[in-house]
Coordinates of C-alpha atoms and ligand atoms in Angstrom, one line a residue:
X1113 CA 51.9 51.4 -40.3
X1114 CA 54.9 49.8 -41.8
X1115 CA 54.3 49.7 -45.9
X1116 CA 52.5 46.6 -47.1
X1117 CA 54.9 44.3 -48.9
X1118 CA 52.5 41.2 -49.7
X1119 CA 51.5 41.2 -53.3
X1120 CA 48.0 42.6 -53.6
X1121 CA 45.5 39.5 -54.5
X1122 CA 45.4 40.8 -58.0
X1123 CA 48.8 39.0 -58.8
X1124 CA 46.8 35.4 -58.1
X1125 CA 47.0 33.2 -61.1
X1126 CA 43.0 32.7 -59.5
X1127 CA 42.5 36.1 -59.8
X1128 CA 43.8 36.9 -63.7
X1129 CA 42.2 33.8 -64.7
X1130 CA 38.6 35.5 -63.1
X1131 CA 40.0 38.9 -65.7
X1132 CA 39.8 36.7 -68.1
X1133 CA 36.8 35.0 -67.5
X1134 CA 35.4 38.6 -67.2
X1135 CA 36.3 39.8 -70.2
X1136 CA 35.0 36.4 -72.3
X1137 CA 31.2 37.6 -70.6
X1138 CA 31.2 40.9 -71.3
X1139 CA 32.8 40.2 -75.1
X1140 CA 29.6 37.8 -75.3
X1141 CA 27.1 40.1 -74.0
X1142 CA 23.8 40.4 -76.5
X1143 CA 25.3 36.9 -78.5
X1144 CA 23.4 33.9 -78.6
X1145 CA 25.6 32.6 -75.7
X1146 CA 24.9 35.4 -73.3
X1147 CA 26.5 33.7 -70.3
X1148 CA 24.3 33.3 -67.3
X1149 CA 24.7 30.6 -64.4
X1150 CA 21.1 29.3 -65.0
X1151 CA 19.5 26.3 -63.2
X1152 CA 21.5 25.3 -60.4
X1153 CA 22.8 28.4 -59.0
X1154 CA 20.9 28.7 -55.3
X1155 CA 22.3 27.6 -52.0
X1156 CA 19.8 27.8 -48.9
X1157 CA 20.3 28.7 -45.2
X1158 CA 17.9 29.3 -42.3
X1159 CA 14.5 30.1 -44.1
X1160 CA 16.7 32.2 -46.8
X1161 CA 17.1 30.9 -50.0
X1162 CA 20.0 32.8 -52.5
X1163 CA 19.5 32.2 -56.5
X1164 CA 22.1 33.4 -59.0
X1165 CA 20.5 31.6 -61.8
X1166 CA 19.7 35.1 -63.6
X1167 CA 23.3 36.5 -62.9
X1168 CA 25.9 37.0 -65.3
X1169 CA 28.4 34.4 -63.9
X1170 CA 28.7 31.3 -65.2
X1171 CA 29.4 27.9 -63.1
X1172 CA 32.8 28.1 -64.4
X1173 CA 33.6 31.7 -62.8
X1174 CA 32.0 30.7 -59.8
X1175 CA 34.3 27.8 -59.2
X1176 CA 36.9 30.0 -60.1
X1177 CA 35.1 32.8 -57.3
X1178 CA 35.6 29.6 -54.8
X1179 CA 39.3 29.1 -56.0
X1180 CA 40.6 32.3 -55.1
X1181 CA 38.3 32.5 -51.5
X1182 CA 40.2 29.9 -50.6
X1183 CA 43.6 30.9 -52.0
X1184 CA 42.9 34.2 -50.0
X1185 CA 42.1 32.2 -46.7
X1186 CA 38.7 33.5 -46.2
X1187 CA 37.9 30.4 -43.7
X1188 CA 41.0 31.2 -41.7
X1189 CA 40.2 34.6 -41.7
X1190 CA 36.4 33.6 -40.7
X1191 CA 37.5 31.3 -38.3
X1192 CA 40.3 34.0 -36.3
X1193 CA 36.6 36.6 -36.3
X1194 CA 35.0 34.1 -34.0
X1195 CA 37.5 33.2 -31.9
X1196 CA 38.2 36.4 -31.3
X1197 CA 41.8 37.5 -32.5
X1198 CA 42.7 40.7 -33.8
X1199 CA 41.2 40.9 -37.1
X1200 CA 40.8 44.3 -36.6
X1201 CA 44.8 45.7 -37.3
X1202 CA 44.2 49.1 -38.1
X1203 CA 42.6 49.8 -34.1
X1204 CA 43.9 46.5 -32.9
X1205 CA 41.0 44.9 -32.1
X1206 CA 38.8 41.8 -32.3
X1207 CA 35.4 41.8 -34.0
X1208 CA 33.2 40.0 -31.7
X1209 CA 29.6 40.7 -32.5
X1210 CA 28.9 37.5 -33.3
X1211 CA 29.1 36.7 -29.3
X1212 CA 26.7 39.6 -28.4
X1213 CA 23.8 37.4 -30.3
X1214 CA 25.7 33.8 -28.9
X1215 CA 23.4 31.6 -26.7
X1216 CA 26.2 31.2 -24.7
X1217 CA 29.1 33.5 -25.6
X1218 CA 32.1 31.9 -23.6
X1219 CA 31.7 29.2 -25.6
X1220 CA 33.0 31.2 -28.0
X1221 CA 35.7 32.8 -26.7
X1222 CA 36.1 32.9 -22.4
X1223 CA 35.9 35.8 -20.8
X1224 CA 33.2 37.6 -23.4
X1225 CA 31.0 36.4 -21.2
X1226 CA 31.8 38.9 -18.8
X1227 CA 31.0 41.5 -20.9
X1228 CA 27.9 40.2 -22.9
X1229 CA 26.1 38.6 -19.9
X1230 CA 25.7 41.8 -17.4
X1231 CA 24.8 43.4 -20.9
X1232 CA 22.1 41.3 -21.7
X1233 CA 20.8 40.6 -18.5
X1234 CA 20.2 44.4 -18.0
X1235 CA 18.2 44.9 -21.6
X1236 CA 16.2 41.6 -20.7
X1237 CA 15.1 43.6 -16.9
X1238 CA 14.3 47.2 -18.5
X1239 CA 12.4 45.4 -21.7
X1240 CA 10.3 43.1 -19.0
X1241 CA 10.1 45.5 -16.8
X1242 CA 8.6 48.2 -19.8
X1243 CA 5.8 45.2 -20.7
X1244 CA 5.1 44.0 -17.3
X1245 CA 4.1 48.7 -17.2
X1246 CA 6.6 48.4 -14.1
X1247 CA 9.1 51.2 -16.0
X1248 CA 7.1 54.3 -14.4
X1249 CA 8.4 58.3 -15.0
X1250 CA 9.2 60.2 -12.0
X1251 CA 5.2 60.9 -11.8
X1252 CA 4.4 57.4 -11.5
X1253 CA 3.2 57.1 -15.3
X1254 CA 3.6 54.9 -17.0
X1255 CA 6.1 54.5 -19.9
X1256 CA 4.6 54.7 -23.7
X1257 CA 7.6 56.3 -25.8
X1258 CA 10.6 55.0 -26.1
X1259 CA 13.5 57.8 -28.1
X1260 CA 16.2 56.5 -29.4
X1261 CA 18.9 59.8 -30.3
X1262 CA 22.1 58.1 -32.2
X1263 CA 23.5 58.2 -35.5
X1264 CA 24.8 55.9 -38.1
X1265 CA 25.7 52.1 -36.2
X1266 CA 23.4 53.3 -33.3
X1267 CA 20.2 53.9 -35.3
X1268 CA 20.1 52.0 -38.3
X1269 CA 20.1 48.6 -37.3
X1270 CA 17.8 49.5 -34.4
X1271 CA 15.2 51.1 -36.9
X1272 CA 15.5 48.4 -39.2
X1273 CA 14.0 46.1 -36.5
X1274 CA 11.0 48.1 -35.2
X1275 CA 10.4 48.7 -38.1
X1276 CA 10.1 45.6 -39.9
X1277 CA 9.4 43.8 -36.6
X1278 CA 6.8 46.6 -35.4
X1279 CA 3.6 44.7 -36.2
X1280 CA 4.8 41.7 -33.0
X1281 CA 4.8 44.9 -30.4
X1282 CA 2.0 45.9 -28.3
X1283 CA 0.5 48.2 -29.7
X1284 CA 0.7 50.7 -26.6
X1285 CA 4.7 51.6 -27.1
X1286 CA 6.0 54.0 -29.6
X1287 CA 9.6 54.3 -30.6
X1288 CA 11.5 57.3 -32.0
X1289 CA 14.8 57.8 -33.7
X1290 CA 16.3 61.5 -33.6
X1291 CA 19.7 61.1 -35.2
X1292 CA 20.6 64.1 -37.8
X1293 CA 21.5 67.5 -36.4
X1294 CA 19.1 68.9 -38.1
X1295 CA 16.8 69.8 -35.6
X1296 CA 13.5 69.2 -37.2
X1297 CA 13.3 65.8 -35.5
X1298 CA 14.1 67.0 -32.3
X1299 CA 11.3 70.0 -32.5
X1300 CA 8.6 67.2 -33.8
X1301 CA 8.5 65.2 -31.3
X1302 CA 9.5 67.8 -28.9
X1303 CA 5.4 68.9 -30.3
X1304 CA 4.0 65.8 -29.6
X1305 CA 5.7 63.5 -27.0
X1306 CA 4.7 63.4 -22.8
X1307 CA 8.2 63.4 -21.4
X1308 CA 6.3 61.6 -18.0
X1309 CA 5.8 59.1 -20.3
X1310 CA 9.0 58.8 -22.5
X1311 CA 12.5 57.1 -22.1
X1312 CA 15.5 58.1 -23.7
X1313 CA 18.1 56.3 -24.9
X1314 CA 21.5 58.4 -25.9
X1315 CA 23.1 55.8 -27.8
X1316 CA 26.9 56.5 -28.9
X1317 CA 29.7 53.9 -29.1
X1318 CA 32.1 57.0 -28.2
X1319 CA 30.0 59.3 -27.3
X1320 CA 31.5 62.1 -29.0
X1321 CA 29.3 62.1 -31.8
X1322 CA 28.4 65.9 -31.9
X1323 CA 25.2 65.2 -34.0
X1324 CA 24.0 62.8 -31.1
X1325 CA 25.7 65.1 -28.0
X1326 CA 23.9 68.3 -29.7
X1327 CA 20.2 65.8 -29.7
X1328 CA 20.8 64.6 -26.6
X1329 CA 21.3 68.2 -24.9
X1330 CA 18.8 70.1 -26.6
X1331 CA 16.4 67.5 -25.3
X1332 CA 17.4 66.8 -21.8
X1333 CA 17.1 70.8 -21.7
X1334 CA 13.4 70.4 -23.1
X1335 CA 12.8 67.5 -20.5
X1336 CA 14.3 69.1 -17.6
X1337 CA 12.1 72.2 -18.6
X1338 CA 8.7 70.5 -19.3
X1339 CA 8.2 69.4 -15.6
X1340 CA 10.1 68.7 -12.8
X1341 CA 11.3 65.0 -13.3
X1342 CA 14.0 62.9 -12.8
X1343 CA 16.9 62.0 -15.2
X1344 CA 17.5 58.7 -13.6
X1345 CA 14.3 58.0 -13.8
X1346 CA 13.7 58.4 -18.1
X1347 CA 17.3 58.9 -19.2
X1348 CA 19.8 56.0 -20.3
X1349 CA 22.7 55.7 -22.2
X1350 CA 24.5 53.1 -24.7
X1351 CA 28.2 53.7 -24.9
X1352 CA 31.6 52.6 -24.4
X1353 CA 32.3 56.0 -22.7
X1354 CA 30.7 56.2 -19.7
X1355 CA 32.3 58.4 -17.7
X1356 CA 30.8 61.3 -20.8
X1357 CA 27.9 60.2 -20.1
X1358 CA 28.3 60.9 -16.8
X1359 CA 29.2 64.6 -17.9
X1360 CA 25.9 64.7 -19.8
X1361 CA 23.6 63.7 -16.4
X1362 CA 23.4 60.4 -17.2
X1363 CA 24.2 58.2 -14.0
X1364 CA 26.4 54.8 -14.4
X1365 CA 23.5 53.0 -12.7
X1366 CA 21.9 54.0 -16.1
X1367 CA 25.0 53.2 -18.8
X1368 CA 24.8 49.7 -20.7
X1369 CA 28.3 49.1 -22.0
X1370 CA 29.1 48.9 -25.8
X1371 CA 32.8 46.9 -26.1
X1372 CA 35.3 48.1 -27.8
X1373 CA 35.7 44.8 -29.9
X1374 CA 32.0 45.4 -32.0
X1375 CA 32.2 48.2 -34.4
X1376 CA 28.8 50.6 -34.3
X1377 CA 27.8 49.1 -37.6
X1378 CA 27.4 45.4 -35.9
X1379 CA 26.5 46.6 -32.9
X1380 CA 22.5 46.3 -32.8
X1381 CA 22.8 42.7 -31.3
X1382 CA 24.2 44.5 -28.1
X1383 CA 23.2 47.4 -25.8
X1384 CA 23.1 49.3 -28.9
X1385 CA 19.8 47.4 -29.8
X1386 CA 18.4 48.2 -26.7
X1387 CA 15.3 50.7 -28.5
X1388 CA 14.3 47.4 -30.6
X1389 CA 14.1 45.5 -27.1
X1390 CA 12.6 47.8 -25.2
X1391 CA 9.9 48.5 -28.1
X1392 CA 9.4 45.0 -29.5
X1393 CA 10.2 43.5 -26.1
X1394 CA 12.6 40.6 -25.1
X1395 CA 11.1 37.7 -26.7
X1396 CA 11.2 39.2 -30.3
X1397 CA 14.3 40.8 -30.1
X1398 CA 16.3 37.2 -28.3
X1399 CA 14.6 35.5 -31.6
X1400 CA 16.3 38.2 -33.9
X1401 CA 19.5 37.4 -32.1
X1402 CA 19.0 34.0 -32.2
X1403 CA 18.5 33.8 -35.8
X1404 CA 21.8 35.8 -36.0
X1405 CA 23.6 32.9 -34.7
X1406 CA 21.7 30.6 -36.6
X1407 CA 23.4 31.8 -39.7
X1408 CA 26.8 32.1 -37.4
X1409 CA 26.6 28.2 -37.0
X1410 CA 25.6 27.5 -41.1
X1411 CA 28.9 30.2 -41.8
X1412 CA 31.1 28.5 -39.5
X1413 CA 30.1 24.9 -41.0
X1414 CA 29.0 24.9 -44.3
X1415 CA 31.7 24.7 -46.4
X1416 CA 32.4 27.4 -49.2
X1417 CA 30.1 26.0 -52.1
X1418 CA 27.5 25.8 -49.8
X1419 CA 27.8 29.2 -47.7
X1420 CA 25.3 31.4 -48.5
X1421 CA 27.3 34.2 -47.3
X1422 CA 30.3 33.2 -48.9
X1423 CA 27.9 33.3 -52.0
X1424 CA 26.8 36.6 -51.5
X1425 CA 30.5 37.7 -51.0
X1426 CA 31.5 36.2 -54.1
X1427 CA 28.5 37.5 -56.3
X1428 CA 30.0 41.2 -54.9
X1429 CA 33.1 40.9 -56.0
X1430 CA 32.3 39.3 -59.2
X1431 CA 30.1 42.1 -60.3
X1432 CA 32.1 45.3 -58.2
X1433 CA 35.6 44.1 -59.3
X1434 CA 35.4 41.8 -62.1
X1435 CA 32.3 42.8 -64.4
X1436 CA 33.0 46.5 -63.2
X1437 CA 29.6 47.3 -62.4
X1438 CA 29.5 50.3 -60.0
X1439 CA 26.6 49.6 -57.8
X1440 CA 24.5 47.2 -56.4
X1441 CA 20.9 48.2 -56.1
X1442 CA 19.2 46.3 -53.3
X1443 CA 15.3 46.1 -54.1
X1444 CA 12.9 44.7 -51.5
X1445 CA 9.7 43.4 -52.3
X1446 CA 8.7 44.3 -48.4
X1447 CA 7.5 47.1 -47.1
X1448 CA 9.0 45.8 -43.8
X1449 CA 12.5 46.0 -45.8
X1450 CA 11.6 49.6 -45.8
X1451 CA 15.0 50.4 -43.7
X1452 CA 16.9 47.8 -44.8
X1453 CA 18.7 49.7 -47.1
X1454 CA 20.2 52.4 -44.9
X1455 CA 21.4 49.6 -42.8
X1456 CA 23.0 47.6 -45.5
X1457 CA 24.6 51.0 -47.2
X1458 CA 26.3 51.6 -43.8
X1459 CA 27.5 47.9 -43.6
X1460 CA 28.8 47.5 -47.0
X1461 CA 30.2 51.5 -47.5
X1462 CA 31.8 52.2 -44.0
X1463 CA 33.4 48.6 -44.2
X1464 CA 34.7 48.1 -47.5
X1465 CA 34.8 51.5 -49.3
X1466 CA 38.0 51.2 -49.2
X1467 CA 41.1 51.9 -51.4
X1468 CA 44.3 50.3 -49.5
X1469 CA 45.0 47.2 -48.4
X1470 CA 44.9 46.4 -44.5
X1471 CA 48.4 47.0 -44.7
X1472 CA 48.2 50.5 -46.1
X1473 CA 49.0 49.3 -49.7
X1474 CA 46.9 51.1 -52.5
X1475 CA 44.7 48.5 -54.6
X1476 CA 44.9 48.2 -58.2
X1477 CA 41.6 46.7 -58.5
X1478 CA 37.5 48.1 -57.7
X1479 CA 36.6 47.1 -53.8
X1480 CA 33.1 47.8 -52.4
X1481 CA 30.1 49.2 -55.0
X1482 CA 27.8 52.1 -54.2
X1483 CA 25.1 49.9 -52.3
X1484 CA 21.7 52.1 -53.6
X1485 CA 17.8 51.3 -54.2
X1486 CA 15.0 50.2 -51.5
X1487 CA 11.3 49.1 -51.9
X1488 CA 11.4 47.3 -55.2
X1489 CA 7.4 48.3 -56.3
X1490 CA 7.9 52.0 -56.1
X1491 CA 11.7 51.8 -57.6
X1492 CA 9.9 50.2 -60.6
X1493 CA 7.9 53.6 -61.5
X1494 CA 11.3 55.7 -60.2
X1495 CA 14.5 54.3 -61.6
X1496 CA 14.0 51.0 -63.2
X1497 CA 13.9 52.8 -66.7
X1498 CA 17.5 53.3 -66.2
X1499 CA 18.0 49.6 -65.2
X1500 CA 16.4 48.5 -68.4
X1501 CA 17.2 51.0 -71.2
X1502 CA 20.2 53.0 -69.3
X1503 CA 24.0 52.9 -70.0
X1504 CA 24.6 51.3 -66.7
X1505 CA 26.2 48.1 -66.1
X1506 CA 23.8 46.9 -62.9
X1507 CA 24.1 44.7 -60.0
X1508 CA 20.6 44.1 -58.7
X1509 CA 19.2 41.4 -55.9
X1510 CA 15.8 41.5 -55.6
X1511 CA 14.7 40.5 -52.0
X1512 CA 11.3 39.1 -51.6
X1513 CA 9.0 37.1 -48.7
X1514 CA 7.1 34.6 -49.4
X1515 CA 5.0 35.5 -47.0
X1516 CA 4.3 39.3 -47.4
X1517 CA 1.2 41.0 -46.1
X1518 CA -1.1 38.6 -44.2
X1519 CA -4.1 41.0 -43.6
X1520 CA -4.5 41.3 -47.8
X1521 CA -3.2 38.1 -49.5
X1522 CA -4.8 39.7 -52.7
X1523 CA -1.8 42.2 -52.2
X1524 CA 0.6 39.6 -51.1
X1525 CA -0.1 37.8 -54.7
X1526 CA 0.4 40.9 -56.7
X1527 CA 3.4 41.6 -55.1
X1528 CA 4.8 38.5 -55.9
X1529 CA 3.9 38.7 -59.4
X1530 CA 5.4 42.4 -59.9
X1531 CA 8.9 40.7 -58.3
X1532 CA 8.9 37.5 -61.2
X1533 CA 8.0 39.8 -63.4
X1534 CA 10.9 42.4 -62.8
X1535 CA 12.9 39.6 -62.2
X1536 CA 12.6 38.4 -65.8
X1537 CA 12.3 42.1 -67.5
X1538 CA 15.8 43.3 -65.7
X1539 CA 17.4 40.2 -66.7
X1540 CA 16.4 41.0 -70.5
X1541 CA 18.7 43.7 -72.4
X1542 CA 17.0 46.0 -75.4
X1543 CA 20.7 46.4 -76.7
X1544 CA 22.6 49.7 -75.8
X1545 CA 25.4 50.1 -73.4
X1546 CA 23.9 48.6 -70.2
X1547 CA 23.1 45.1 -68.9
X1548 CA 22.0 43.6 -65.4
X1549 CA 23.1 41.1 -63.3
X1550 CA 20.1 39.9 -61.1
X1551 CA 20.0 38.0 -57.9
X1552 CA 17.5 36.8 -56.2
X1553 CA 17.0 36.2 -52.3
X1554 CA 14.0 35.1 -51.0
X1555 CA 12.9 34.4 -47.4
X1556 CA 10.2 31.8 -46.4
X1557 CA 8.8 34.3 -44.0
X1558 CA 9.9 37.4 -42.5
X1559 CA 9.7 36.9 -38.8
X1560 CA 12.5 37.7 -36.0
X1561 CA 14.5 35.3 -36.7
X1562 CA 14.5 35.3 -40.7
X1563 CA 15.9 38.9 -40.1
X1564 CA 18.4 38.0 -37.5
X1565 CA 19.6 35.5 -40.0
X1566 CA 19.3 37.6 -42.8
X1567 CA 21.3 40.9 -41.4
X1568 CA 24.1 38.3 -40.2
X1569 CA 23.9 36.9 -44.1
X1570 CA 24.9 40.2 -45.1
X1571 CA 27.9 40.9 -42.3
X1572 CA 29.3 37.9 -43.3
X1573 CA 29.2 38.6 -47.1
X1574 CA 30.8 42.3 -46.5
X1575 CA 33.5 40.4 -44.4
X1576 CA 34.3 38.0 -46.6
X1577 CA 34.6 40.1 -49.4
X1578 CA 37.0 42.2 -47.5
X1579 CA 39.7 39.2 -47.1
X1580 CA 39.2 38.7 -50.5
X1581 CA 39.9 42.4 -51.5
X1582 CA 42.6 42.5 -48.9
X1583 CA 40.9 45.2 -46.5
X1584 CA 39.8 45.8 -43.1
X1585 CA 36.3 45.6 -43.2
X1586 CA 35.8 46.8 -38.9
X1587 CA 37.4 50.6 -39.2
X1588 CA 36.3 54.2 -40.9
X1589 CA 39.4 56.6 -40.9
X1590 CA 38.0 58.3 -43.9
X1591 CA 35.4 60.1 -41.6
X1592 CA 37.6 61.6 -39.4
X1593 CA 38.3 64.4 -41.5
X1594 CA 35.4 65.8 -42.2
X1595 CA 34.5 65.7 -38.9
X1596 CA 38.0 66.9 -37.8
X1597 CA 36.9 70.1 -40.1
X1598 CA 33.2 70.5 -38.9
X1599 CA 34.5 71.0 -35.4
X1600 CA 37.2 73.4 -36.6
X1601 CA 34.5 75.4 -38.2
X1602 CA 32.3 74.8 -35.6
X1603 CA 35.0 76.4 -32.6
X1604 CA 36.0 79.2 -35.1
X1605 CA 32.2 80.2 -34.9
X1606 CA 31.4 80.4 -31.6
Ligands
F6P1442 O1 31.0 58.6 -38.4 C1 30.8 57.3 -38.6 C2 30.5 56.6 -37.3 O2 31.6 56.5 -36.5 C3 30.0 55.2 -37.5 O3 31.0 54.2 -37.7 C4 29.1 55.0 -36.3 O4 28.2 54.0 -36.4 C5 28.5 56.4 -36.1 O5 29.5 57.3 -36.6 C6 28.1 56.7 -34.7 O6 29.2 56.6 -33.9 P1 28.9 56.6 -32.3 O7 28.1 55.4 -32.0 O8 30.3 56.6 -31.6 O9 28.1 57.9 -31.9

């Protein structure tokens, strides 16, 4: 790739003024004007409600946030993603996973349709055929377990939603994700699970993921071994790569295609999201990817001031590049959130942890924090000490449901008091080194489509923080190497 000869966006006059604006916080950190948005600081969008009134960025910076989205074209840039142009330089590609959750994809960009309708149509038939207990095992049985064996873009998202979601399926399915090569997973269930009564799913956008391969083979060889079934009959596969697939025993009657144009980490609202359909069936999971466009339509539409993941966006690169604060510790006040954060560490990290522009030009500036934490209640007696009385400079959004558990409101209230409470006692510094920035984001209910909506929230806030860093968001050469060297080690062993 030719050098990079646009100045990087740190030269803006909108970005030094947002230095200096920076600088004027932290110099009045612990004074009587200890600068916070306060009142007036939420923006709303399909059941999900965003408040920044407890971060440290005052109305001022945030117009000035607005200013430089604009001055680096982030509607533009929005607007190319969902009508399908390159956006993707690096691997020449579009980014289309916004039409694998369209109603109707071609009218977003003709021709997707080919792709995402055959797709669809075939997760809709194995999911309603796996309810309606037509799916039967070589023996006639009837399906019960449902293994999903993929890694990274082709497990997270998928886990995220049976778990979260798990409480709508029937209560007769099971679902299992084998992803590390560890083994341990693999000799579990290998201890407990009927293989009459089990599909698998090899999911693998390239299928030459040797953690997946090495899964997948050790347990076809423990299926074909248990009894004498059929592979057609229990085996499928997710990938873009069909034809090693084929190599692996898995016939193309039996392949659901991933494009090339959706990276892995978007890729749930395709094929790659088949585990979730299969286990919550098709109802639930089309709500998901309804609410997922939902928050497509409010993106496209809403105009920056009122985008609430533009909002997000610009909170993240306030704190990561302008308040130098390192991380961004997600806490969710839901144990249904349980897996949200390995899904939105793999979003945020494998798109933006990046140090060059898109045009191979090193940045002079902080791009994409370390994205850390998970269920809020327990982080409270782990690492919220640090939060409060550490030497840390902290970017924290709470997440919490209105609605949490139904069966014990008793808990439910609690819950919601421990959040308001560590709302208010993060925001609160002791003096020392450290302070925190807290945002808050709060969903009416958790259901399907909350979560669709929610999850898309976050893709668009990692994207548009990319075009405002200057980066590609959709590629990850920095894990070639190490793979690269695992393999080298791996055919020097043998
Ligand atoms: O190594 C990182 C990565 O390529 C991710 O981007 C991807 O989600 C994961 O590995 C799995 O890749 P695949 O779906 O091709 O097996």
């Amino acid at each position: 790739m030719t050098a990079d000869t646009n100045p990087l966006p740190s030269t803006s006059p909108e970005w030094k003024r947002l230095v200096a604006m920076a600088a004027e916080i932290q110099r009045e950190l612990g004074s009587d004007r200890d600068l916070r948005h306060g009142p007036g600081a939420s923006v709303s969008a399909c059941g999900i409600e965003f408040d920044g009134e407890l971060a440290r960025l005052t109305p001022e910076a945030l117009g000035a946030l607005q200013s430089l989205a604009r001055a680096r074209n982030v509607e533009r840039q929005r607007d190319a993603m969902f009508a399908g142009s390159i956006v993707n330089r690096s691997e020449q590609r579009s980014a289309l996973h916004s039409a694998l959750r369209a109603e109707d994809p071609t009218q977003r960009v003709p021709g997707v349709e080919r792709q995402v309708g055959p797709m669809r149509d075939r997760m809709r038939a194995l999911a309603e055929a796996l309810h309606a207990g037509a799916m039967r095992g070589s023996d006639g049985d009837v399906i019960t377990d449902i293994v999903n064996i993929g890694i990274g873009g082709s497990d997270f998202g998928s886990r995220l939603l049976c778990d979260a979601l798990g409480d709508l399926a029937p209560v007769r399915f099971r679902v299992h994700f084998v992803s590390g090569v560890d083994g341990l997973q693999v000799e579990r269930l290998c201890r407990s699970l009927d293989p009459r009564r089990a599909v698998f799913i090899v999911s693998s956008k390239s299928f030459s993921t040797v953690e997946t391969l090495t899964n997948a083979s050790t347990l076809m060889q423990w299926f074909s071994a248990s009894a004498p079934l059929r592979v057609p009959d229990h085996w499928f596969a997710v990938t873009g790569n069909a034809r090693a697939a084929a190599q692996l025993g898995i016939p193309e009657a039996n392949v659901l295609d991933v494009p090339e144009w959706v990276g892995g980490r978007f890729s749930a609202w395709g094929s790659v999201g088949l585990p979730a359909a299969l286990f919550l069936g098709w109802p639930v999971y089309r709500e998901w990817l309804s609410g997922g466009t939902a928050m497509d339509e409010h993106h496209r539409q809403a105009p920056l001031e009122q985008n609430l993941p533009v909002r997000l966006a610009l909170h993240n690169v306030w704190h990561s590049t302008f308040l130098d604060c390192p991380s961004q510790c997600i806490a969710s006040y839901d144990n249904r959130l349980a897996e949200f954060l390995s899904w939105a560490q793999q979003l945020e990290m494998e798109s933006n942890g990046k140090s060059v522009t898109e045009g191979g030009r090193p940045v002079d500036y902080a791009t994409a924090p370390i994205v850390w934490g998970g269920l809020g209640n327990d982080g409270q007696h782990t690492y919220y000490q640090l939060l409060r009385q550490g030497t840390r400079r902290n970017a924290i959004t709470l997440i919490t449901v209105d609605t949490a558990s139904r069966a014990y409101p008793a808990h439910a209230t609690a819950l919601a008091h421990q959040a308001q409470a560590q709302a208010e006692a993060l925001s609160k510094r002791d003096g020392g080194a450290g302070y925190n920035s807290v945002m808050r984001l709060r969903l009416r209910d958790l259901d399907p489509r909350s979560l669709g909506a929610l999850m898309a929230a976050f893709e668009h806030a990692t994207t548009t923080a990319a075009w405002i860093w200057g980066i590609n968001p959709f590629d990850q050469p920095g894990v070639e190497l190490g793979k690269k060297l695992a393999a080298q080690i791996q055919s020097q062993a043998v």
